[in-house]
PDB file of C-alpha atoms in Angstrom:
ATOM      1  CA  UNK A 227      64.856  -4.301 -43.586  1.00  0.00           C
ATOM      2  CA  UNK A 228      66.019  -6.477 -40.787  1.00  0.00           C
ATOM      3  CA  UNK A 229      65.832 -10.208 -40.383  1.00  0.00           C
ATOM      4  CA  UNK A 230      62.135 -11.027 -40.670  1.00  0.00           C
ATOM      5  CA  UNK A 231      61.376 -14.707 -41.106  1.00  0.00           C
ATOM      6  CA  UNK A 232      60.655 -16.479 -44.334  1.00  0.00           C
ATOM      7  CA  UNK A 233      56.875 -16.298 -44.235  1.00  0.00           C
ATOM      8  CA  UNK A 234      56.322 -18.629 -47.160  1.00  0.00           C
ATOM      9  CA  UNK A 235      57.750 -21.635 -45.326  1.00  0.00           C
ATOM     10  CA  UNK A 236      56.373 -20.564 -41.942  1.00  0.00           C
ATOM     11  CA  UNK A 237      53.224 -22.754 -41.860  1.00  0.00           C
ATOM     12  CA  UNK A 238      55.070 -25.945 -42.677  1.00  0.00           C
ATOM     13  CA  UNK A 239      57.817 -25.240 -40.148  1.00  0.00           C
ATOM     14  CA  UNK A 240      55.668 -24.234 -37.205  1.00  0.00           C
ATOM     15  CA  UNK A 241      52.716 -26.537 -36.650  1.00  0.00           C
ATOM     16  CA  UNK A 242      52.317 -25.167 -33.107  1.00  0.00           C
ATOM     17  CA  UNK A 243      51.616 -21.754 -34.656  1.00  0.00           C
ATOM     18  CA  UNK A 244      49.024 -23.316 -36.933  1.00  0.00           C
ATOM     19  CA  UNK A 245      47.408 -24.939 -33.907  1.00  0.00           C
ATOM     20  CA  UNK A 246      46.782 -21.474 -32.459  1.00  0.00           C
ATOM     21  CA  UNK A 247      44.351 -20.939 -35.336  1.00  0.00           C
ATOM     22  CA  UNK A 248      42.230 -23.939 -34.382  1.00  0.00           C
ATOM     23  CA  UNK A 249      39.568 -21.670 -32.935  1.00  0.00           C
ATOM     24  CA  UNK A 250      36.811 -24.317 -32.833  1.00  0.00           C
ATOM     25  CA  UNK A 251      39.083 -26.634 -30.882  1.00  0.00           C
ATOM     26  CA  UNK A 252      39.955 -23.932 -28.359  1.00  0.00           C
ATOM     27  CA  UNK A 253      36.373 -22.690 -28.092  1.00  0.00           C
ATOM     28  CA  UNK A 254      35.170 -26.253 -27.530  1.00  0.00           C
ATOM     29  CA  UNK A 255      37.563 -26.534 -24.594  1.00  0.00           C
ATOM     30  CA  UNK A 256      36.110 -23.367 -23.050  1.00  0.00           C
ATOM     31  CA  UNK A 257      32.552 -24.540 -23.708  1.00  0.00           C
ATOM     32  CA  UNK A 258      33.317 -27.772 -21.879  1.00  0.00           C
ATOM     33  CA  UNK A 259      33.803 -25.702 -18.715  1.00  0.00           C
ATOM     34  CA  UNK A 260      31.523 -22.682 -19.141  1.00  0.00           C
ATOM     35  CA  UNK A 261      28.002 -22.218 -20.504  1.00  0.00           C
ATOM     36  CA  UNK A 262      27.840 -20.578 -23.928  1.00  0.00           C
ATOM     37  CA  UNK A 263      26.043 -17.501 -22.538  1.00  0.00           C
ATOM     38  CA  UNK A 264      29.063 -16.799 -20.302  1.00  0.00           C
ATOM     39  CA  UNK A 265      31.425 -16.526 -23.284  1.00  0.00           C
ATOM     40  CA  UNK A 266      31.453 -13.506 -25.595  1.00  0.00           C
ATOM     41  CA  UNK A 267      32.814 -14.353 -29.024  1.00  0.00           C
ATOM     42  CA  UNK A 268      34.177 -11.461 -31.049  1.00  0.00           C
ATOM     43  CA  UNK A 269      35.870 -11.720 -34.410  1.00  0.00           C
ATOM     44  CA  UNK A 270      38.649  -9.396 -35.533  1.00  0.00           C
ATOM     45  CA  UNK A 271      36.586  -8.361 -38.552  1.00  0.00           C
ATOM     46  CA  UNK A 272      33.972  -6.971 -36.151  1.00  0.00           C
ATOM     47  CA  UNK A 273      36.583  -4.941 -34.295  1.00  0.00           C
ATOM     48  CA  UNK A 274      37.990  -3.543 -37.530  1.00  0.00           C
ATOM     49  CA  UNK A 275      34.531  -2.729 -38.860  1.00  0.00           C
ATOM     50  CA  UNK A 276      33.149  -0.965 -35.781  1.00  0.00           C
ATOM     51  CA  UNK A 277      35.380  -0.895 -32.676  1.00  0.00           C
ATOM     52  CA  UNK A 278      32.934   1.386 -30.827  1.00  0.00           C
ATOM     53  CA  UNK A 279      30.049  -1.057 -31.233  1.00  0.00           C
ATOM     54  CA  UNK A 280      32.237  -3.981 -30.175  1.00  0.00           C
ATOM     55  CA  UNK A 281      33.298  -2.058 -27.061  1.00  0.00           C
ATOM     56  CA  UNK A 282      29.630  -1.419 -26.244  1.00  0.00           C
ATOM     57  CA  UNK A 283      28.879  -5.137 -26.698  1.00  0.00           C
ATOM     58  CA  UNK A 284      31.732  -6.032 -24.329  1.00  0.00           C
ATOM     59  CA  UNK A 285      30.505  -3.534 -21.724  1.00  0.00           C
ATOM     60  CA  UNK A 286      26.918  -4.840 -21.965  1.00  0.00           C
ATOM     61  CA  UNK A 287      28.192  -8.423 -21.700  1.00  0.00           C
ATOM     62  CA  UNK A 288      30.082  -7.468 -18.537  1.00  0.00           C
ATOM     63  CA  UNK A 289      27.043  -5.707 -17.135  1.00  0.00           C
ATOM     64  CA  UNK A 290      28.570  -2.241 -17.066  1.00  0.00           C
ATOM     65  CA  UNK A 291      27.468   0.993 -18.714  1.00  0.00           C
ATOM     66  CA  UNK A 292      28.068   0.970 -22.440  1.00  0.00           C
ATOM     67  CA  UNK A 293      28.211   4.776 -22.523  1.00  0.00           C
ATOM     68  CA  UNK A 294      31.967   4.815 -21.853  1.00  0.00           C
ATOM     69  CA  UNK A 295      34.197   5.264 -24.892  1.00  0.00           C
ATOM     70  CA  UNK A 296      37.836   4.428 -24.115  1.00  0.00           C
ATOM     71  CA  UNK A 297      40.201   7.152 -25.293  1.00  0.00           C
ATOM     72  CA  UNK A 298      42.548   4.658 -26.936  1.00  0.00           C
ATOM     73  CA  UNK A 299      39.840   2.638 -28.671  1.00  0.00           C
ATOM     74  CA  UNK A 300      40.613   3.877 -32.163  1.00  0.00           C
ATOM     75  CA  UNK A 301      44.371   4.162 -31.790  1.00  0.00           C
ATOM     76  CA  UNK A 302      46.930   1.508 -32.563  1.00  0.00           C
ATOM     77  CA  UNK A 303      48.713   0.199 -29.482  1.00  0.00           C
ATOM     78  CA  UNK A 304      51.938  -1.760 -29.555  1.00  0.00           C
ATOM     79  CA  UNK A 305      52.221  -1.782 -33.355  1.00  0.00           C
ATOM     80  CA  UNK A 306      54.510  -4.347 -34.896  1.00  0.00           C
ATOM     81  CA  UNK A 307      57.463  -3.044 -36.829  1.00  0.00           C
ATOM     82  CA  UNK A 308      60.667  -4.014 -38.552  1.00  0.00           C
ATOM     83  CA  UNK A 309      63.945  -2.354 -37.605  1.00  0.00           C
ATOM     84  CA  UNK A 310      65.445  -0.458 -40.525  1.00  0.00           C
ATOM     85  CA  UNK A 311      68.999  -0.185 -39.174  1.00  0.00           C
ATOM     86  CA  UNK A 312      69.976  -3.036 -36.862  1.00  0.00           C
ATOM     87  CA  UNK A 313      73.161  -1.242 -35.707  1.00  0.00           C
ATOM     88  CA  UNK A 314      71.201   1.763 -34.426  1.00  0.00           C
ATOM     89  CA  UNK A 315      68.690  -0.513 -32.696  1.00  0.00           C
ATOM     90  CA  UNK A 316      71.457  -2.534 -31.042  1.00  0.00           C
ATOM     91  CA  UNK A 317      73.154   0.674 -29.848  1.00  0.00           C
ATOM     92  CA  UNK A 318      69.921   2.006 -28.321  1.00  0.00           C
ATOM     93  CA  UNK A 319      69.249  -1.321 -26.565  1.00  0.00           C
ATOM     94  CA  UNK A 320      72.807  -1.499 -25.221  1.00  0.00           C
ATOM     95  CA  UNK A 321      72.621   2.097 -23.993  1.00  0.00           C
ATOM     96  CA  UNK A 322      69.288   1.449 -22.268  1.00  0.00           C
ATOM     97  CA  UNK A 323      70.757  -1.620 -20.567  1.00  0.00           C
ATOM     98  CA  UNK A 324      73.758   0.337 -19.284  1.00  0.00           C
ATOM     99  CA  UNK A 325      71.608   3.241 -18.109  1.00  0.00           C
ATOM    100  CA  UNK A 326      69.373   0.824 -16.223  1.00  0.00           C
ATOM    101  CA  UNK A 327      72.348  -0.964 -14.660  1.00  0.00           C
ATOM    102  CA  UNK A 328      73.878   2.274 -13.326  1.00  0.00           C
ATOM    103  CA  UNK A 329      70.562   3.430 -11.852  1.00  0.00           C
ATOM    104  CA  UNK A 330      69.683   6.187 -14.298  1.00  0.00           C
ATOM    105  CA  UNK A 331      66.651   4.518 -15.845  1.00  0.00           C
ATOM    106  CA  UNK A 332      64.276   7.317 -14.785  1.00  0.00           C
ATOM    107  CA  UNK A 333      66.375   9.658 -16.877  1.00  0.00           C
ATOM    108  CA  UNK A 334      66.052   7.265 -19.814  1.00  0.00           C
ATOM    109  CA  UNK A 335      62.282   7.210 -19.364  1.00  0.00           C
ATOM    110  CA  UNK A 336      62.188  11.008 -19.229  1.00  0.00           C
ATOM    111  CA  UNK A 337      64.239  11.131 -22.436  1.00  0.00           C
ATOM    112  CA  UNK A 338      61.768   8.740 -24.060  1.00  0.00           C
ATOM    113  CA  UNK A 339      58.972  11.238 -23.365  1.00  0.00           C
ATOM    114  CA  UNK A 340      60.697  13.851 -25.550  1.00  0.00           C
ATOM    115  CA  UNK A 341      60.522  14.189 -29.350  1.00  0.00           C
ATOM    116  CA  UNK A 342      63.675  12.033 -29.554  1.00  0.00           C
ATOM    117  CA  UNK A 343      61.592   8.863 -29.287  1.00  0.00           C
ATOM    118  CA  UNK A 344      59.378   9.997 -32.156  1.00  0.00           C
ATOM    119  CA  UNK A 345      62.449  10.875 -34.226  1.00  0.00           C
ATOM    120  CA  UNK A 346      64.101   7.508 -33.519  1.00  0.00           C
ATOM    121  CA  UNK A 347      60.950   5.639 -34.494  1.00  0.00           C
ATOM    122  CA  UNK A 348      60.515   7.684 -37.666  1.00  0.00           C
ATOM    123  CA  UNK A 349      64.096   6.987 -38.710  1.00  0.00           C
ATOM    124  CA  UNK A 350      64.537   3.396 -37.606  1.00  0.00           C
ATOM    125  CA  UNK A 351      61.155   1.672 -37.758  1.00  0.00           C
ATOM    126  CA  UNK A 352      59.010   0.511 -40.615  1.00  0.00           C
ATOM    127  CA  UNK A 353      55.494  -0.832 -40.107  1.00  0.00           C
ATOM    128  CA  UNK A 354      55.542  -4.585 -40.600  1.00  0.00           C
ATOM    129  CA  UNK A 355      52.687  -4.438 -43.095  1.00  0.00           C
ATOM    130  CA  UNK A 356      54.911  -2.415 -45.426  1.00  0.00           C
ATOM    131  CA  UNK A 357      57.570  -5.126 -45.732  1.00  0.00           C
ATOM    132  CA  UNK A 358      55.784  -8.434 -45.224  1.00  0.00           C
ATOM    133  CA  UNK A 359      55.258 -10.036 -48.628  1.00  0.00           C
ATOM    134  CA  UNK A 360      51.918 -11.448 -49.713  1.00  0.00           C
ATOM    135  CA  UNK A 361      51.763 -15.196 -49.153  1.00  0.00           C
ATOM    136  CA  UNK A 362      52.363 -17.461 -52.112  1.00  0.00           C
ATOM    137  CA  UNK A 363      49.262 -19.028 -53.714  1.00  0.00           C
ATOM    138  CA  UNK A 364      50.419 -22.493 -52.616  1.00  0.00           C
ATOM    139  CA  UNK A 365      50.669 -21.245 -49.013  1.00  0.00           C
ATOM    140  CA  UNK A 366      47.110 -19.900 -49.185  1.00  0.00           C
ATOM    141  CA  UNK A 367      45.953 -23.226 -50.632  1.00  0.00           C
ATOM    142  CA  UNK A 368      47.690 -25.215 -47.899  1.00  0.00           C
ATOM    143  CA  UNK A 369      46.195 -23.010 -45.180  1.00  0.00           C
ATOM    144  CA  UNK A 370      42.748 -23.257 -46.754  1.00  0.00           C
ATOM    145  CA  UNK A 371      42.948 -27.057 -46.763  1.00  0.00           C
ATOM    146  CA  UNK A 372      44.309 -27.171 -43.222  1.00  0.00           C
ATOM    147  CA  UNK A 373      41.626 -24.919 -41.698  1.00  0.00           C
ATOM    148  CA  UNK A 374      38.543 -25.780 -43.834  1.00  0.00           C
ATOM    149  CA  UNK A 375      37.049 -28.318 -41.408  1.00  0.00           C
ATOM    150  CA  UNK A 376      37.931 -26.146 -38.451  1.00  0.00           C
ATOM    151  CA  UNK A 377      36.131 -23.144 -39.930  1.00  0.00           C
ATOM    152  CA  UNK A 378      33.045 -25.243 -40.665  1.00  0.00           C
ATOM    153  CA  UNK A 379      33.060 -26.491 -37.068  1.00  0.00           C
ATOM    154  CA  UNK A 380      33.476 -22.918 -35.776  1.00  0.00           C
ATOM    155  CA  UNK A 381      30.448 -21.855 -37.837  1.00  0.00           C
ATOM    156  CA  UNK A 382      28.419 -24.544 -36.076  1.00  0.00           C
ATOM    157  CA  UNK A 383      29.691 -23.571 -32.622  1.00  0.00           C
ATOM    158  CA  UNK A 384      29.074 -19.847 -33.069  1.00  0.00           C
ATOM    159  CA  UNK A 385      26.069 -19.833 -35.392  1.00  0.00           C
ATOM    160  CA  UNK A 386      27.889 -17.271 -37.535  1.00  0.00           C
ATOM    161  CA  UNK A 387      28.406 -17.260 -41.273  1.00  0.00           C
ATOM    162  CA  UNK A 388      32.143 -17.673 -41.846  1.00  0.00           C
ATOM    163  CA  UNK A 389      31.913 -18.461 -45.561  1.00  0.00           C
ATOM    164  CA  UNK A 390      34.240 -15.524 -46.323  1.00  0.00           C
ATOM    165  CA  UNK A 391      36.944 -17.386 -44.404  1.00  0.00           C
ATOM    166  CA  UNK A 392      36.543 -20.300 -46.823  1.00  0.00           C
ATOM    167  CA  UNK A 393      37.018 -18.214 -49.996  1.00  0.00           C
TER     168      UNK A 393
END
């Protein structure tokens, strides 16, 4: 199913990607410039558990009415996927490039609004979650060791119980 990366060696190959997970470090940088009450901290678990309540919290934090419920709040936007047939994907990309170059891109966009886009996606895309393997136990152990101190520091900064992150 395409050329997805070797996820088991990913953490050891890409320390800059690991650094993105140093939430306490990044939050500390923000707190050095802004008072804590000006920063709203939301965890992904909260969004997954109750996106409507999180939206209301964001609206209240911003000082706007929390009565609004965005239409797209419970829908998945920009989902990640793996291409099933690389040849078909390459042909579609090449065709789109040519159409754009010759000035017919509006026609391409109109075509994308038809059931053809849905058909293409059904045939040639697989949700990433369906093909990404579970991490190896040694990868989980390495990540746990790497982030343990960071998670403990984040607990202190946020006053939240993040013990589940340490399991």
